[in-house]
PDB file of C-alpha atoms in Angstrom:
ATOM      1  CA  UNK A 266      97.855 111.604 101.855  1.00 54.00           C
ATOM      2  CA  UNK A 267      97.747 110.040  98.229  1.00 77.00           C
ATOM      3  CA  UNK A 268     101.564 109.612  97.777  1.00 85.00           C
ATOM      4  CA  UNK A 269     101.299 107.703 100.867  1.00 87.00           C
ATOM      5  CA  UNK A 270      98.750 105.772  99.711  1.00 92.00           C
ATOM      6  CA  UNK A 271      99.892 104.737  96.566  1.00 93.00           C
ATOM      7  CA  UNK A 272     102.832 103.520  98.219  1.00 93.00           C
ATOM      8  CA  UNK A 273     101.111 101.118 100.570  1.00 94.00           C
ATOM      9  CA  UNK A 274      99.080 100.130  97.892  1.00 95.00           C
ATOM     10  CA  UNK A 275     101.878  99.343  95.334  1.00 95.00           C
ATOM     11  CA  UNK A 276     103.731  97.046  98.317  1.00 94.00           C
ATOM     12  CA  UNK A 277     100.264  95.440  98.889  1.00 95.00           C
ATOM     13  CA  UNK A 278      99.561  94.240  95.127  1.00 95.00           C
ATOM     14  CA  UNK A 279     103.718  93.316  95.283  1.00 95.00           C
ATOM     15  CA  UNK A 280     102.859  90.886  98.285  1.00 93.00           C
ATOM     16  CA  UNK A 281     104.066  87.271  97.078  1.00 92.00           C
ATOM     17  CA  UNK A 282     105.235  88.900  93.859  1.00 93.00           C
ATOM     18  CA  UNK A 283     108.371  90.538  94.617  1.00 94.00           C
ATOM     19  CA  UNK A 284     110.706  87.968  92.897  1.00 94.00           C
ATOM     20  CA  UNK A 285     108.219  88.023  90.034  1.00 94.00           C
ATOM     21  CA  UNK A 286     108.670  91.828  89.556  1.00 93.00           C
ATOM     22  CA  UNK A 287     112.111  91.751  89.868  1.00 94.00           C
ATOM     23  CA  UNK A 288     112.428  88.998  87.200  1.00 94.00           C
ATOM     24  CA  UNK A 289     110.371  90.834  85.015  1.00 93.00           C
ATOM     25  CA  UNK A 290     112.848  93.747  84.996  1.00 93.00           C
ATOM     26  CA  UNK A 291     115.782  91.883  84.919  1.00 94.00           C
ATOM     27  CA  UNK A 292     114.229  90.438  81.794  1.00 92.00           C
ATOM     28  CA  UNK A 293     113.492  93.422  80.232  1.00 90.00           C
ATOM     29  CA  UNK A 294     116.973  94.932  80.659  1.00 89.00           C
ATOM     30  CA  UNK A 295     118.471  91.660  79.700  1.00 90.00           C
ATOM     31  CA  UNK A 296     116.091  92.206  76.217  1.00 88.00           C
ATOM     32  CA  UNK A 297     117.125  95.936  76.170  1.00 84.00           C
ATOM     33  CA  UNK A 298     120.723  95.088  76.682  1.00 84.00           C
ATOM     34  CA  UNK A 299     121.162  92.512  73.708  1.00 84.00           C
ATOM     35  CA  UNK A 300     118.861  94.460  71.641  1.00 77.00           C
ATOM     36  CA  UNK A 301     120.946  97.520  72.007  1.00 75.00           C
ATOM     37  CA  UNK A 302     124.300  95.235  71.096  1.00 76.00           C
ATOM     38  CA  UNK A 303     122.389  93.764  68.319  1.00 73.00           C
ATOM     39  CA  UNK A 304     121.392  97.193  66.827  1.00 68.00           C
ATOM     40  CA  UNK A 305     125.192  98.794  67.387  1.00 67.00           C
ATOM     41  CA  UNK A 306     126.952  96.303  65.860  1.00 69.00           C
ATOM     42  CA  UNK A 307     125.480  96.738  62.286  1.00 68.00           C
ATOM     43  CA  UNK A 308     125.884 100.539  63.325  1.00 67.00           C
ATOM     44  CA  UNK A 309     129.510 100.096  63.699  1.00 68.00           C
ATOM     45  CA  UNK A 310     130.138  97.962  60.437  1.00 67.00           C
ATOM     46  CA  UNK A 311     128.250 100.720  58.449  1.00 64.00           C
ATOM     47  CA  UNK A 312     130.405 103.523  60.057  1.00 63.00           C
ATOM     48  CA  UNK A 313     133.222 101.971  59.619  1.00 64.00           C
ATOM     49  CA  UNK A 314     132.760 101.269  56.034  1.00 62.00           C
ATOM     50  CA  UNK A 315     131.451 104.911  55.736  1.00 61.00           C
ATOM     51  CA  UNK A 316     134.616 106.265  57.434  1.00 58.00           C
ATOM     52  CA  UNK A 317     136.975 103.405  55.190  1.00 57.00           C
ATOM     53  CA  UNK A 318     135.555 104.615  51.877  1.00 59.00           C
ATOM     54  CA  UNK A 319     135.980 108.638  52.662  1.00 54.00           C
ATOM     55  CA  UNK A 320     132.224 108.996  52.642  1.00 55.00           C
ATOM     56  CA  UNK A 321     131.504 112.520  53.976  1.00 55.00           C
ATOM     57  CA  UNK A 322     130.702 112.764  57.921  1.00 53.00           C
ATOM     58  CA  UNK A 323     127.301 113.295  57.290  1.00 51.00           C
ATOM     59  CA  UNK A 324     127.109 109.660  56.278  1.00 63.00           C
ATOM     60  CA  UNK A 325     128.172 108.693  59.750  1.00 61.00           C
ATOM     61  CA  UNK A 326     125.845 111.199  61.429  1.00 64.00           C
ATOM     62  CA  UNK A 327     122.956 109.906  59.222  1.00 67.00           C
ATOM     63  CA  UNK A 328     123.462 106.233  60.343  1.00 66.00           C
ATOM     64  CA  UNK A 329     123.937 106.902  63.889  1.00 67.00           C
ATOM     65  CA  UNK A 330     120.528 109.040  63.752  1.00 69.00           C
ATOM     66  CA  UNK A 331     119.400 105.460  62.382  1.00 72.00           C
ATOM     67  CA  UNK A 332     120.883 103.749  64.949  1.00 69.00           C
ATOM     68  CA  UNK A 333     119.100 106.296  68.031  1.00 71.00           C
ATOM     69  CA  UNK A 334     115.760 106.285  66.379  1.00 73.00           C
ATOM     70  CA  UNK A 335     115.555 102.591  66.396  1.00 76.00           C
ATOM     71  CA  UNK A 336     117.130 101.920  69.674  1.00 77.00           C
ATOM     72  CA  UNK A 337     114.475 104.277  70.703  1.00 77.00           C
ATOM     73  CA  UNK A 338     111.462 102.673  69.111  1.00 80.00           C
ATOM     74  CA  UNK A 339     112.707  99.136  70.603  1.00 82.00           C
ATOM     75  CA  UNK A 340     112.954 100.116  73.930  1.00 83.00           C
ATOM     76  CA  UNK A 341     109.634 101.985  73.793  1.00 84.00           C
ATOM     77  CA  UNK A 342     108.036  98.922  72.916  1.00 88.00           C
ATOM     78  CA  UNK A 343     109.827  97.087  75.715  1.00 89.00           C
ATOM     79  CA  UNK A 344     108.618  99.950  78.380  1.00 88.00           C
ATOM     80  CA  UNK A 345     105.126 100.096  77.450  1.00 90.00           C
ATOM     81  CA  UNK A 346     104.542  96.643  77.598  1.00 91.00           C
ATOM     82  CA  UNK A 347     106.663  96.660  81.225  1.00 92.00           C
ATOM     83  CA  UNK A 348     104.137  99.484  82.374  1.00 93.00           C
ATOM     84  CA  UNK A 349     101.328  97.274  80.948  1.00 93.00           C
ATOM     85  CA  UNK A 350     102.215  94.488  83.145  1.00 94.00           C
ATOM     86  CA  UNK A 351     102.806  96.569  86.643  1.00 95.00           C
ATOM     87  CA  UNK A 352      99.066  98.224  85.620  1.00 95.00           C
ATOM     88  CA  UNK A 353      97.443  94.910  86.013  1.00 94.00           C
ATOM     89  CA  UNK A 354      99.545  93.905  88.936  1.00 94.00           C
ATOM     90  CA  UNK A 355      97.892  97.315  90.501  1.00 94.00           C
ATOM     91  CA  UNK A 356      94.869  95.924  89.677  1.00 93.00           C
ATOM     92  CA  UNK A 357      94.994  92.834  90.937  1.00 91.00           C
ATOM     93  CA  UNK A 358      94.746  91.096  87.612  1.00 91.00           C
ATOM     94  CA  UNK A 359      96.291  87.578  86.383  1.00 88.00           C
ATOM     95  CA  UNK A 360     100.126  88.541  85.343  1.00 89.00           C
ATOM     96  CA  UNK A 361     102.529  86.750  83.436  1.00 89.00           C
ATOM     97  CA  UNK A 362     105.864  87.551  81.895  1.00 87.00           C
ATOM     98  CA  UNK A 363     104.299  87.167  78.300  1.00 88.00           C
ATOM     99  CA  UNK A 364     103.140  90.890  78.804  1.00 89.00           C
ATOM    100  CA  UNK A 365     106.722  92.345  78.421  1.00 88.00           C
ATOM    101  CA  UNK A 366     105.980  91.563  74.427  1.00 89.00           C
ATOM    102  CA  UNK A 367     102.410  92.573  74.373  1.00 88.00           C
ATOM    103  CA  UNK A 368     103.330  95.245  71.864  1.00 86.00           C
ATOM    104  CA  UNK A 369     104.958  93.327  69.567  1.00 85.00           C
ATOM    105  CA  UNK A 370     101.255  91.698  68.969  1.00 77.00           C
ATOM    106  CA  UNK A 371     100.763  94.008  66.213  1.00 79.00           C
ATOM    107  CA  UNK A 372     101.824  96.785  63.848  1.00 82.00           C
ATOM    108  CA  UNK A 373      99.140  99.014  65.517  1.00 83.00           C
ATOM    109  CA  UNK A 374     100.684  98.728  69.140  1.00 83.00           C
ATOM    110  CA  UNK A 375     103.924  99.125  67.719  1.00 83.00           C
ATOM    111  CA  UNK A 376     103.166 101.692  66.017  1.00 82.00           C
ATOM    112  CA  UNK A 377     101.545 103.372  69.092  1.00 83.00           C
ATOM    113  CA  UNK A 378     103.888 102.588  71.675  1.00 85.00           C
ATOM    114  CA  UNK A 379     106.348 104.433  68.798  1.00 83.00           C
ATOM    115  CA  UNK A 380     104.499 107.386  68.870  1.00 83.00           C
ATOM    116  CA  UNK A 381     104.033 107.839  72.624  1.00 85.00           C
ATOM    117  CA  UNK A 382     107.864 107.333  73.352  1.00 81.00           C
ATOM    118  CA  UNK A 383     108.656 109.897  70.661  1.00 80.00           C
ATOM    119  CA  UNK A 384     105.688 112.796  71.028  1.00 80.00           C
ATOM    120  CA  UNK A 385     106.800 112.359  75.175  1.00 79.00           C
ATOM    121  CA  UNK A 386     110.624 112.845  74.681  1.00 78.00           C
ATOM    122  CA  UNK A 387     110.159 115.451  71.795  1.00 76.00           C
ATOM    123  CA  UNK A 388     107.437 117.676  74.249  1.00 76.00           C
ATOM    124  CA  UNK A 389     109.669 117.237  77.008  1.00 76.00           C
ATOM    125  CA  UNK A 390     112.781 118.662  75.173  1.00 75.00           C
ATOM    126  CA  UNK A 391     111.943 120.676  73.672  1.00 73.00           C
ATOM    127  CA  UNK A 392     110.099 122.364  77.245  1.00 68.00           C
ATOM    128  CA  UNK A 393     113.708 121.756  78.576  1.00 70.00           C
ATOM    129  CA  UNK A 394     115.037 124.114  76.197  1.00 68.00           C
ATOM    130  CA  UNK A 395     113.316 126.648  78.380  1.00 66.00           C
ATOM    131  CA  UNK A 396     114.873 125.308  81.533  1.00 67.00           C
ATOM    132  CA  UNK A 397     115.246 122.218  83.129  1.00 64.00           C
ATOM    133  CA  UNK A 398     112.282 122.602  85.773  1.00 67.00           C
ATOM    134  CA  UNK A 399     109.912 123.411  82.923  1.00 70.00           C
ATOM    135  CA  UNK A 400     110.751 120.088  80.890  1.00 71.00           C
ATOM    136  CA  UNK A 401     110.225 117.961  84.041  1.00 78.00           C
ATOM    137  CA  UNK A 402     107.060 119.510  84.856  1.00 81.00           C
ATOM    138  CA  UNK A 403     105.999 118.778  81.812  1.00 81.00           C
ATOM    139  CA  UNK A 404     107.219 114.765  81.663  1.00 84.00           C
ATOM    140  CA  UNK A 405     104.672 114.704  84.954  1.00 88.00           C
ATOM    141  CA  UNK A 406     102.463 116.274  82.837  1.00 89.00           C
ATOM    142  CA  UNK A 407     102.325 114.003  80.341  1.00 89.00           C
ATOM    143  CA  UNK A 408     103.017 111.206  82.574  1.00 90.00           C
ATOM    144  CA  UNK A 409      99.772 109.137  82.221  1.00 94.00           C
ATOM    145  CA  UNK A 410      99.395 108.940  78.487  1.00 92.00           C
ATOM    146  CA  UNK A 411     100.577 105.314  78.552  1.00 91.00           C
ATOM    147  CA  UNK A 412      97.724 104.172  80.742  1.00 94.00           C
ATOM    148  CA  UNK A 413      95.183 106.005  79.059  1.00 94.00           C
ATOM    149  CA  UNK A 414      95.973 104.607  75.932  1.00 91.00           C
ATOM    150  CA  UNK A 415      96.061 101.527  77.453  1.00 92.00           C
ATOM    151  CA  UNK A 416      92.921 101.716  78.995  1.00 92.00           C
ATOM    152  CA  UNK A 417      91.555 103.382  75.638  1.00 91.00           C
ATOM    153  CA  UNK A 418      93.326 102.390  72.613  1.00 87.00           C
ATOM    154  CA  UNK A 419      90.723 103.976  70.557  1.00 88.00           C
ATOM    155  CA  UNK A 420      91.846 107.462  71.527  1.00 91.00           C
ATOM    156  CA  UNK A 421      94.725 108.929  69.618  1.00 89.00           C
ATOM    157  CA  UNK A 422      98.222 109.699  70.829  1.00 89.00           C
ATOM    158  CA  UNK A 423      97.588 113.112  71.075  1.00 89.00           C
ATOM    159  CA  UNK A 424      94.324 112.841  72.722  1.00 92.00           C
ATOM    160  CA  UNK A 425      95.859 110.904  75.330  1.00 92.00           C
ATOM    161  CA  UNK A 426      98.352 113.259  76.055  1.00 91.00           C
ATOM    162  CA  UNK A 427      96.108 116.001  76.151  1.00 92.00           C
ATOM    163  CA  UNK A 428      93.563 114.088  78.652  1.00 92.00           C
ATOM    164  CA  UNK A 429      96.884 113.389  80.747  1.00 93.00           C
ATOM    165  CA  UNK A 430      97.766 116.956  80.744  1.00 90.00           C
ATOM    166  CA  UNK A 431      93.857 117.502  82.275  1.00 91.00           C
ATOM    167  CA  UNK A 432      94.243 114.737  84.438  1.00 92.00           C
ATOM    168  CA  UNK A 433      97.406 116.027  85.874  1.00 92.00           C
ATOM    169  CA  UNK A 434      96.427 119.943  86.875  1.00 90.00           C
ATOM    170  CA  UNK A 435      96.901 120.039  90.421  1.00 89.00           C
ATOM    171  CA  UNK A 436      98.630 116.815  90.726  1.00 92.00           C
ATOM    172  CA  UNK A 437     102.137 117.118  89.147  1.00 90.00           C
ATOM    173  CA  UNK A 438     103.389 118.086  92.703  1.00 90.00           C
ATOM    174  CA  UNK A 439     101.752 115.070  94.414  1.00 92.00           C
ATOM    175  CA  UNK A 440     103.520 112.859  91.591  1.00 92.00           C
ATOM    176  CA  UNK A 441     106.920 114.479  92.297  1.00 91.00           C
ATOM    177  CA  UNK A 442     106.411 113.822  96.023  1.00 92.00           C
ATOM    178  CA  UNK A 443     105.506 109.969  95.429  1.00 93.00           C
ATOM    179  CA  UNK A 444     108.616 109.581  93.309  1.00 91.00           C
ATOM    180  CA  UNK A 445     110.611 111.926  96.687  1.00 90.00           C
ATOM    181  CA  UNK A 446     109.171 109.078  98.943  1.00 91.00           C
ATOM    182  CA  UNK A 447     111.403 106.418  97.151  1.00 92.00           C
ATOM    183  CA  UNK A 448     114.594 108.583  97.444  1.00 88.00           C
ATOM    184  CA  UNK A 449     115.742 106.422 100.686  1.00 88.00           C
ATOM    185  CA  UNK A 450     115.602 103.340  97.902  1.00 89.00           C
ATOM    186  CA  UNK A 451     117.553 105.411  95.183  1.00 87.00           C
ATOM    187  CA  UNK A 452     120.310 105.298  98.097  1.00 88.00           C
ATOM    188  CA  UNK A 453     120.085 101.595  98.177  1.00 90.00           C
ATOM    189  CA  UNK A 454     120.703 101.243  94.654  1.00 91.00           C
ATOM    190  CA  UNK A 455     123.556 103.169  94.928  1.00 89.00           C
ATOM    191  CA  UNK A 456     125.001 100.989  97.952  1.00 92.00           C
ATOM    192  CA  UNK A 457     124.219  97.506  96.127  1.00 91.00           C
ATOM    193  CA  UNK A 458     125.691  98.533  92.835  1.00 89.00           C
ATOM    194  CA  UNK A 459     122.434  98.489  91.148  1.00 88.00           C
ATOM    195  CA  UNK A 460     121.029  95.194  92.236  1.00 91.00           C
ATOM    196  CA  UNK A 461     118.526  96.798  94.404  1.00 92.00           C
ATOM    197  CA  UNK A 462     116.773  98.623  91.487  1.00 92.00           C
ATOM    198  CA  UNK A 463     115.409  94.807  90.216  1.00 94.00           C
ATOM    199  CA  UNK A 464     113.207  95.282  93.355  1.00 95.00           C
ATOM    200  CA  UNK A 465     112.737  99.374  93.924  1.00 94.00           C
ATOM    201  CA  UNK A 466     111.872  99.295  89.846  1.00 94.00           C
ATOM    202  CA  UNK A 467     108.612  97.626  90.245  1.00 94.00           C
ATOM    203  CA  UNK A 468     107.669  99.092  93.529  1.00 95.00           C
ATOM    204  CA  UNK A 469     107.849 102.373  92.117  1.00 95.00           C
ATOM    205  CA  UNK A 470     106.362 101.317  88.659  1.00 94.00           C
ATOM    206  CA  UNK A 471     103.815  99.985  90.541  1.00 96.00           C
ATOM    207  CA  UNK A 472     103.025 102.763  92.627  1.00 96.00           C
ATOM    208  CA  UNK A 473     102.712 105.546  89.675  1.00 95.00           C
ATOM    209  CA  UNK A 474     100.000 102.999  88.340  1.00 95.00           C
ATOM    210  CA  UNK A 475      97.681 103.033  91.766  1.00 95.00           C
ATOM    211  CA  UNK A 476      98.348 107.100  91.104  1.00 96.00           C
ATOM    212  CA  UNK A 477      97.070 106.832  88.102  1.00 95.00           C
ATOM    213  CA  UNK A 478      93.945 104.592  89.131  1.00 94.00           C
ATOM    214  CA  UNK A 479      93.413 106.882  91.744  1.00 92.00           C
ATOM    215  CA  UNK A 480      92.996 109.519  89.417  1.00 91.00           C
ATOM    216  CA  UNK A 481      91.044 107.854  86.839  1.00 88.00           C
ATOM    217  CA  UNK A 482      88.761 107.421  90.085  1.00 82.00           C
ATOM    218  CA  UNK A 483      88.545 110.769  90.420  1.00 73.00           C
ATOM    219  CA  UNK A 484      87.597 111.819  86.761  1.00 62.00           C
ATOM    220  CA  UNK A 485      85.038 109.174  86.807  1.00 58.00           C
ATOM    221  CA  UNK A 486      83.552 110.218  89.926  1.00 48.00           C
ATOM    222  CA  UNK A 487      83.332 113.791  88.744  1.00 52.00           C
ATOM    223  CA  UNK A 488      81.471 112.924  85.661  1.00 48.00           C
ATOM    224  CA  UNK A 489      79.081 111.585  87.684  1.00 37.00           C
ATOM    225  CA  UNK A 490      78.585 114.065  89.487  1.00 42.00           C
ATOM    226  CA  UNK A 491      78.173 116.435  86.458  1.00 36.00           C
ATOM    227  CA  UNK A 492      75.623 114.127  84.892  1.00 39.00           C
TER     228      UNK A 492
END
């Protein structure tokens, strides 16, 4: 089964690099926590000033909206770098922790990461308004978008979203089963009060990267057969 193979390949890719993967997750979470606190402080100061000066409540709401938007942008850039790192790891390419900051390298990359985070969240949210299940299904449909743009930076975000949707036709259930295979590891995270997540998240992330690589190979073979 494809899900079992992706899990085995992920374990093979992480052989000898488990602690590196754990370190990457710890570092990224530390950066996200520090960034969130750094952004929250000016928001609180501005909000307290707005309340103290009896400004309208809408001002506080606007400030909070700006805080949330900036936080999502910052986290989206870090998470894109993390995804790229585990994709390189799945390909057995040399990796360093510097890849975490890859999407800070240019305004174009930063903008692309922001667009990916926004549109995937936005479209998933719209489908979730119908029911929770359609939202989950759509999140799987768009899940390959970041990887597609890593391999094809010339695509627009909307083109990558469309390609991801086509790529995942008939494979959303497989991706769900892949995540389900890590259910036992989820229990381990709960038992260890989150400590095990530093090793489990790299495992899951690398398995999903292998899932993308398998789908890419399938699409390439189909293109060859049709040509």
